[in-house]
Coordinates of C-alpha atoms in Angstrom, one line a residue:
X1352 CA 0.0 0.0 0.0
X1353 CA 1.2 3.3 -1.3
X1354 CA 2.7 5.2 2.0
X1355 CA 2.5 2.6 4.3
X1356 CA 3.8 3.2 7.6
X1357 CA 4.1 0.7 10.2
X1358 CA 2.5 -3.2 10.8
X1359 CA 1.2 -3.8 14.0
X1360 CA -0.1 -6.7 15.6
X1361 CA -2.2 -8.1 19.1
X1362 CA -1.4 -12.0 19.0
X1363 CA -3.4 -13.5 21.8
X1364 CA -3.5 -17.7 22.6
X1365 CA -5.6 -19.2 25.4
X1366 CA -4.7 -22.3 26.6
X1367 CA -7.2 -22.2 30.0
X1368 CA -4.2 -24.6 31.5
X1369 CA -5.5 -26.5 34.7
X1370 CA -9.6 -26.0 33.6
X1371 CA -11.5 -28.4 32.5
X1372 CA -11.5 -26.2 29.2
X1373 CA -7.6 -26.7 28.8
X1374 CA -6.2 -27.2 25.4
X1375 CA -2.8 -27.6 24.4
X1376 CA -2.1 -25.2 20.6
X1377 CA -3.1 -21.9 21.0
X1378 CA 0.1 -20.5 22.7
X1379 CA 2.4 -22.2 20.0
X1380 CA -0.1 -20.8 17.5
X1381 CA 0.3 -17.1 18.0
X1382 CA 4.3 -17.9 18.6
X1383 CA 5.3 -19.1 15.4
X1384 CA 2.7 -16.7 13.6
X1385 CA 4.9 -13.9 15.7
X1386 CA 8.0 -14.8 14.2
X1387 CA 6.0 -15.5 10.8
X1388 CA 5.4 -11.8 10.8
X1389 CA 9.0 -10.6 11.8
X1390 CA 10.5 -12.7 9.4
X1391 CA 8.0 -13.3 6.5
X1392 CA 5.8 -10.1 6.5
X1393 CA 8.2 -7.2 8.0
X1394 CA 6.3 -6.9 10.9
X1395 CA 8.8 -5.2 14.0
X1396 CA 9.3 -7.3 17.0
X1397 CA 8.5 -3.7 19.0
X1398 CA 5.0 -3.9 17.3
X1399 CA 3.4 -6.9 18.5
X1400 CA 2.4 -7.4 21.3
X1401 CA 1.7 -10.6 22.9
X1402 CA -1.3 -12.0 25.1
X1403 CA -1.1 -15.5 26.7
X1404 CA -2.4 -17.4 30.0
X1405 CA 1.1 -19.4 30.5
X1406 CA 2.1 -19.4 33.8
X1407 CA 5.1 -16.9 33.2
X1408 CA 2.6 -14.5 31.2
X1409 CA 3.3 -10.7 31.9
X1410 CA -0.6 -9.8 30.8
X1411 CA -3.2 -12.3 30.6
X1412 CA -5.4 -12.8 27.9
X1413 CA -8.8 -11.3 30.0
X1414 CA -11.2 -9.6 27.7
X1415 CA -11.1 -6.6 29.3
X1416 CA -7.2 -6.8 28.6
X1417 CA -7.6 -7.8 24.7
X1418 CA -10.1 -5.1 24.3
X1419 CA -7.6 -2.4 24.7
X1420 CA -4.9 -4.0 22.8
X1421 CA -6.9 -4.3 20.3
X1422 CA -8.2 -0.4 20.8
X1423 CA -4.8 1.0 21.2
X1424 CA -3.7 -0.5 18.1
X1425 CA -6.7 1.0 16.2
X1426 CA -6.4 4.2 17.8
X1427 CA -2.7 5.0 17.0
X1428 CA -3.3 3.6 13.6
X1429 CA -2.8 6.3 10.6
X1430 CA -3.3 5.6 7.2
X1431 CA -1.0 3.6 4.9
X1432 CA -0.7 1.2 8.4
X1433 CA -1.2 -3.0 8.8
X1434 CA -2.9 -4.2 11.5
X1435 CA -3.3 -8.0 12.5
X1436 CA -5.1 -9.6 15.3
X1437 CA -4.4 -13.7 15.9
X1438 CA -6.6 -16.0 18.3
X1439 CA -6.4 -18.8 19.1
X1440 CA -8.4 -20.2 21.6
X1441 CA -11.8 -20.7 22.5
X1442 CA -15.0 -19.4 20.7
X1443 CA -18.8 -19.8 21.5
X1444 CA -22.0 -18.6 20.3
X1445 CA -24.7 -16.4 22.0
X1446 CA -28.1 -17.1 21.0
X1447 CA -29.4 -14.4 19.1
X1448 CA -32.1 -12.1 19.7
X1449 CA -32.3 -10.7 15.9
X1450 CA -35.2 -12.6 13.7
X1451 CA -34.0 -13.8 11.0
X1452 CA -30.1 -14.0 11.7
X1453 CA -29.2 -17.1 9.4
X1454 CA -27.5 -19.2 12.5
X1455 CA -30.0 -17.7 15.6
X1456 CA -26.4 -17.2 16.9
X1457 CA -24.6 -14.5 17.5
X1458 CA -20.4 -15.2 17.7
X1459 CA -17.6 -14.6 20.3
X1460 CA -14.2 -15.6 21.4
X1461 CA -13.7 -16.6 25.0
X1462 CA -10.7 -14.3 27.1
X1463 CA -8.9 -16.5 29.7
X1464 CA -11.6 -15.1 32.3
X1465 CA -15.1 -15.7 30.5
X1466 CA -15.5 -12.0 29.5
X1467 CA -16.6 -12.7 26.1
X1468 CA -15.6 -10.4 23.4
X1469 CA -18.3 -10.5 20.5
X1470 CA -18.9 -9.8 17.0
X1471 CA -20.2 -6.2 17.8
X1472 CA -17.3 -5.7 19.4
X1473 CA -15.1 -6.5 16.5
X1474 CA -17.7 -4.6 14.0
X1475 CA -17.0 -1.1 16.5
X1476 CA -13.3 -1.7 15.8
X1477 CA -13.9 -2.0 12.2
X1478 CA -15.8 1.2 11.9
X1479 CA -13.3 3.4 14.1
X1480 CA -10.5 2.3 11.6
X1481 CA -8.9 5.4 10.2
X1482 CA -9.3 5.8 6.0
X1483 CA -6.4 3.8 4.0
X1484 CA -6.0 1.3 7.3
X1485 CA -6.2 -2.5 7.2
X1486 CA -7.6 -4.5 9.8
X1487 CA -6.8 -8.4 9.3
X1488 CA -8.2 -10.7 11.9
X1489 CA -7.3 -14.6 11.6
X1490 CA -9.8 -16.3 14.7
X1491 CA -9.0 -19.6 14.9
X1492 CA -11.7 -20.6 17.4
X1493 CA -15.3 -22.7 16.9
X1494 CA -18.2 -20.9 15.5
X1495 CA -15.8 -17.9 13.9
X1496 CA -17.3 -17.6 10.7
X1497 CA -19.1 -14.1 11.4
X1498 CA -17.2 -12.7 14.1
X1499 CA -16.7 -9.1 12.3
X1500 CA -20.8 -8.3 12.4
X1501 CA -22.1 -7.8 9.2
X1502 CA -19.0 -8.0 7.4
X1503 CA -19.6 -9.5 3.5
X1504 CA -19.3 -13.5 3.0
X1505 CA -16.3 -14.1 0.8
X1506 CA -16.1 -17.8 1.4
X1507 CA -18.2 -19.4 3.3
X1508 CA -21.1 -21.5 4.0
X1509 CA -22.4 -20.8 0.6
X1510 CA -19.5 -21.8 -1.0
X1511 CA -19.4 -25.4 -2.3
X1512 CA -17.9 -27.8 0.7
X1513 CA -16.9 -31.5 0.2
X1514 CA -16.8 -33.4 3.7
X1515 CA -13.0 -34.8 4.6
X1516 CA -12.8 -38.0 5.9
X1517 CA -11.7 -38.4 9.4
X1518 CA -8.4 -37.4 10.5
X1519 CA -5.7 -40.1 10.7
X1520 CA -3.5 -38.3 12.8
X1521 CA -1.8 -39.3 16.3
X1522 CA -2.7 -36.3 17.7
X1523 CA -5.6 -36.1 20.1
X1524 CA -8.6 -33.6 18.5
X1525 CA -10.2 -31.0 21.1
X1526 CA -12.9 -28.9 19.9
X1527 CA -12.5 -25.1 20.9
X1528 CA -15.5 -24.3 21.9
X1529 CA -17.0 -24.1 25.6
X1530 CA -20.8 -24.1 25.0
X1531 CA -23.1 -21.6 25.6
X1532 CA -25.0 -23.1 28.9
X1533 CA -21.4 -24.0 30.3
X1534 CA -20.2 -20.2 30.3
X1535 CA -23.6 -19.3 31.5
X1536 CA -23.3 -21.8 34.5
X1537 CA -19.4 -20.7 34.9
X1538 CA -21.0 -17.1 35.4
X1539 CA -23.5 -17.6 37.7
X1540 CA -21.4 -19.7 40.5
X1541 CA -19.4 -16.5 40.4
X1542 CA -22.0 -13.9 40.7
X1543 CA -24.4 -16.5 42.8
X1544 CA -27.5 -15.4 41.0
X1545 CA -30.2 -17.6 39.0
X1546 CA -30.9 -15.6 36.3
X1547 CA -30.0 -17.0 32.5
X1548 CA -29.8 -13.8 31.2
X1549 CA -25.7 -13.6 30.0
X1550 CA -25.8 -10.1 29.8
X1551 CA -26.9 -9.5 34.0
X1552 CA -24.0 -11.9 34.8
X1553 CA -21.7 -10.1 32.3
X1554 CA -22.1 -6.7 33.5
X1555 CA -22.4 -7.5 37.3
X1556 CA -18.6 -9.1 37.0
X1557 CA -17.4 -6.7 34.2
X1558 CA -19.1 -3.7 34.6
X1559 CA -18.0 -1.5 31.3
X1560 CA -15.6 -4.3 30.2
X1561 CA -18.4 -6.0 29.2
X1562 CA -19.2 -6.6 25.5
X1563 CA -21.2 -4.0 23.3
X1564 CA -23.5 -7.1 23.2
X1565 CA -24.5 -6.4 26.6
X1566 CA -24.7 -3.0 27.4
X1567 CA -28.2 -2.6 26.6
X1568 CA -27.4 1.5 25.1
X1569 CA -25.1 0.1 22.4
X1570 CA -26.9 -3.3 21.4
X1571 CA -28.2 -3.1 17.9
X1572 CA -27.0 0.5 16.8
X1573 CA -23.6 -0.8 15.0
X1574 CA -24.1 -1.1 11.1
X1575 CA -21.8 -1.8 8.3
X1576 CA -20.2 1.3 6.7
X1577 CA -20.0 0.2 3.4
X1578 CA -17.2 -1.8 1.6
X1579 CA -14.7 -1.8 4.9
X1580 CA -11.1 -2.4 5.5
X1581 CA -11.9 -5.6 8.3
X1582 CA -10.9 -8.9 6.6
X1583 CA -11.8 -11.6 8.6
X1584 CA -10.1 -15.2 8.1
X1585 CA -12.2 -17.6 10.3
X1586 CA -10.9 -21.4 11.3
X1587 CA -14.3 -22.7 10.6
X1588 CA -17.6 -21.7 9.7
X1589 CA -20.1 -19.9 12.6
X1590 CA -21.9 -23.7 13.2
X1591 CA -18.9 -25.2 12.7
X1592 CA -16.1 -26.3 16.0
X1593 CA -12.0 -25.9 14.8
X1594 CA -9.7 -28.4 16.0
X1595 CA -7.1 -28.4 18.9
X1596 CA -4.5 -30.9 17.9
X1597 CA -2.4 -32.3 20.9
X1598 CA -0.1 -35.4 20.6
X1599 CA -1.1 -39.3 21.6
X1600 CA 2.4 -39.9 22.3
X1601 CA 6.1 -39.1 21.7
X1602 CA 7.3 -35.4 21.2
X1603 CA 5.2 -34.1 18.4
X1604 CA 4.2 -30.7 19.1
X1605 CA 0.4 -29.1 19.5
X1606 CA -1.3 -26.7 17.3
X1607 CA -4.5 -25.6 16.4
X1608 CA -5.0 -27.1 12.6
X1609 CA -6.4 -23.5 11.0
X1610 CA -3.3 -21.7 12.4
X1611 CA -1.0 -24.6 11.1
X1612 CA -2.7 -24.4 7.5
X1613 CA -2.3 -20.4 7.1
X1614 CA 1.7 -21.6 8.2
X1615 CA 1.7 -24.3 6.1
X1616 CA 0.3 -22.1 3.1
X1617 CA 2.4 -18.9 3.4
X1618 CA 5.4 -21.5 4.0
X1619 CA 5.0 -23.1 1.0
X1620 CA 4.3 -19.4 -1.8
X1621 CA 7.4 -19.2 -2.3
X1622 CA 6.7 -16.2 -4.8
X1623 CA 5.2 -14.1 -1.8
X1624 CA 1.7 -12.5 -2.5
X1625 CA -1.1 -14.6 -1.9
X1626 CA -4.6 -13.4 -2.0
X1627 CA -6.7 -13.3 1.4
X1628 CA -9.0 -15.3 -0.9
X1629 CA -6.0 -17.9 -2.3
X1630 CA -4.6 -18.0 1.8
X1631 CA -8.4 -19.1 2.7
X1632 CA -9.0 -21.6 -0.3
X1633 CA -5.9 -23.2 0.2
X1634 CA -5.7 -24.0 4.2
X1635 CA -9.4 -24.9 3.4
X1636 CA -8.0 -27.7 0.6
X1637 CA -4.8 -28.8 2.8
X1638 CA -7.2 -29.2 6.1
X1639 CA -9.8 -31.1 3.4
X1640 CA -6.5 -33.5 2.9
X1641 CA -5.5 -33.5 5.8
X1642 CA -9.2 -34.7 7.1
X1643 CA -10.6 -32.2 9.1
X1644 CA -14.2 -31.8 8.8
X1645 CA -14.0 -27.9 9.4
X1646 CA -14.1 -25.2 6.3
X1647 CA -12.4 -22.4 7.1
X1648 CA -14.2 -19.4 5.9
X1649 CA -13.4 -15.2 4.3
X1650 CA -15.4 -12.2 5.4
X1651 CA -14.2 -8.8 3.6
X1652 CA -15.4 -6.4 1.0
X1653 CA -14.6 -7.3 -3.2
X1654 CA -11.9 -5.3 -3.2
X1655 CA -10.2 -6.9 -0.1
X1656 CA -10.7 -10.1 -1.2
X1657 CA -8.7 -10.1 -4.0
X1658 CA -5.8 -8.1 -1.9
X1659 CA -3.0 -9.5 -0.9
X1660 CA -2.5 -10.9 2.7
X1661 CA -1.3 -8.3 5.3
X1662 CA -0.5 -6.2 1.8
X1663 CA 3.4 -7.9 1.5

């Protein structure tokens, strides 16, 4: 992109170690993507920041804490920069209160500590994105497809889909995704009320934290601007789980299968310029191979389709 300034980009990987949610991949995930971006895509080692729940973490992945990563990073942005948001991790999905949505689900990721960050959450940070500023998002999490509201399907579940046969691997496959009822019962041993409304439970523990879903003053007045700059690369489609892959045995190492693709695929162009559209049809074809029954999906404008992945 003509004047382009500076790349920037909030990696964030939830392993919920010692839960009964606990996966293995997501930390590894958004490591090698970090030195993917330093060393493949130009990206400054001073300009990512970094959000896991390891032990030695110096800021956990709580929503309340990936919410202003993500906002500073929009904020500061000026035109001409890159910006690039990874999880990996948990997602869920929030029954929805709009008739007619085509899942009756609305989408989210799930921070360390429950404070679920939804798809109006990520469609605000789309709109407040300065003119000439891109805004990739790569969610490899259960139910993703969606997760910037409103944002155009690219590839998805229209798109033709041919069912893989089941994976032969020795790894162990964990589906990241923590149901709905399960967050909701998490909530309410914590606030020790009855109710099953999300939202009461969400803003008793979060207060503003909370997600735009929930804050009753916000819910429902976020639209689509238009052809935007958010380009969303999902692990799987919105009723769809992705895959946690964590060895049987021996010293194989753990990784979520969408972030392993995107590796995989940008490992392997070794001219350097892949589409947003080629990245997504391709990890879609090698997980296909590979056996995974999950399709990973694009969300962007025409235009942004068609552009090349974090503009190299």
């Amino acid at each position: 992109m003509e004047g382009q300034k500076k790349r920037v980009a909030v990696l964030v990987g939830c392993n919920y170690p010692n839960t009964s949610n606990e996966l293995h991949g997501c930390i590894n995930d958004v490591l090698a993507m970090k030195e993917t971006l330093v060393k493949r895509f130009g990206f400054e080692d001073s300009n990512i920041e970094v959000l896991t729940d390891a032990p030695d973490s110096c800021k956990m992945p709580t929503g309340a804490n990936i919410k202003q990563a993500l906002a500073k990073m929009v904020d500061e942005a000026e035109a001409g920069d890159v910006l690039y948001f990874h999880y990996s991790g948990h997602g869920t999905r929030i029954p929805s209160k709009k008739h007619g949505h085509p899942f009756r689900h609305e989408e989210a990721i799930v921070p360390c500590d429950f404070n679920l960050i939804t798809d109006l959450d990520f469609r605000q940070l789309v709109n407040k994105l300065p003119k000439g500023v891109s805004f990739t998002i790569l969610s490899d999490s259960c139910h993703s497809g969606g997760l910037i509201d409103k944002e155009k399907e690219q590839i998805g579940p229209s798109s033709s889909l041919q069912k893989g046969a089941t994976s032969k691997t020795s790894y162990t496959l964990t589906p990241k995704t923590i149901p709905y009822h399960s967050i909701l019962q998490h909530l309410s041993s914590l606030t020790k009320a009855t109710t099953e409304d999300m939202g009461m439970h969400m803003l008793e523990l979060f207060g503003s934290d909370a997600s735009l879903r929930f804050q009753t003053a916000s819910h429902g007045q976020l639209e689509a601007l238009g052809p935007d700059e958010g380009i969303l690369l999902s692990g799987c489609q919105a009723d769809e789980t992705s895959a946690d892959m964590n060895p049987s045995a021996g010293g194989g190492k753990a990784y979520g299968a969408f972030s392993n693709a995107v590796e995989m695929v940008v490992r392997e162009d070794k001219e350097g310029g892949l589409s947003n559209k080629e990245v997504v049809v391709r990890a879609r074809k090698l997980l296909q191979d590979q056996g995974f029954e999950q399709h990973p999906c694009l969300y962007c404008s025409d235009q942004n389709a068609d552009a090349i992945f974090l503009l190299t």
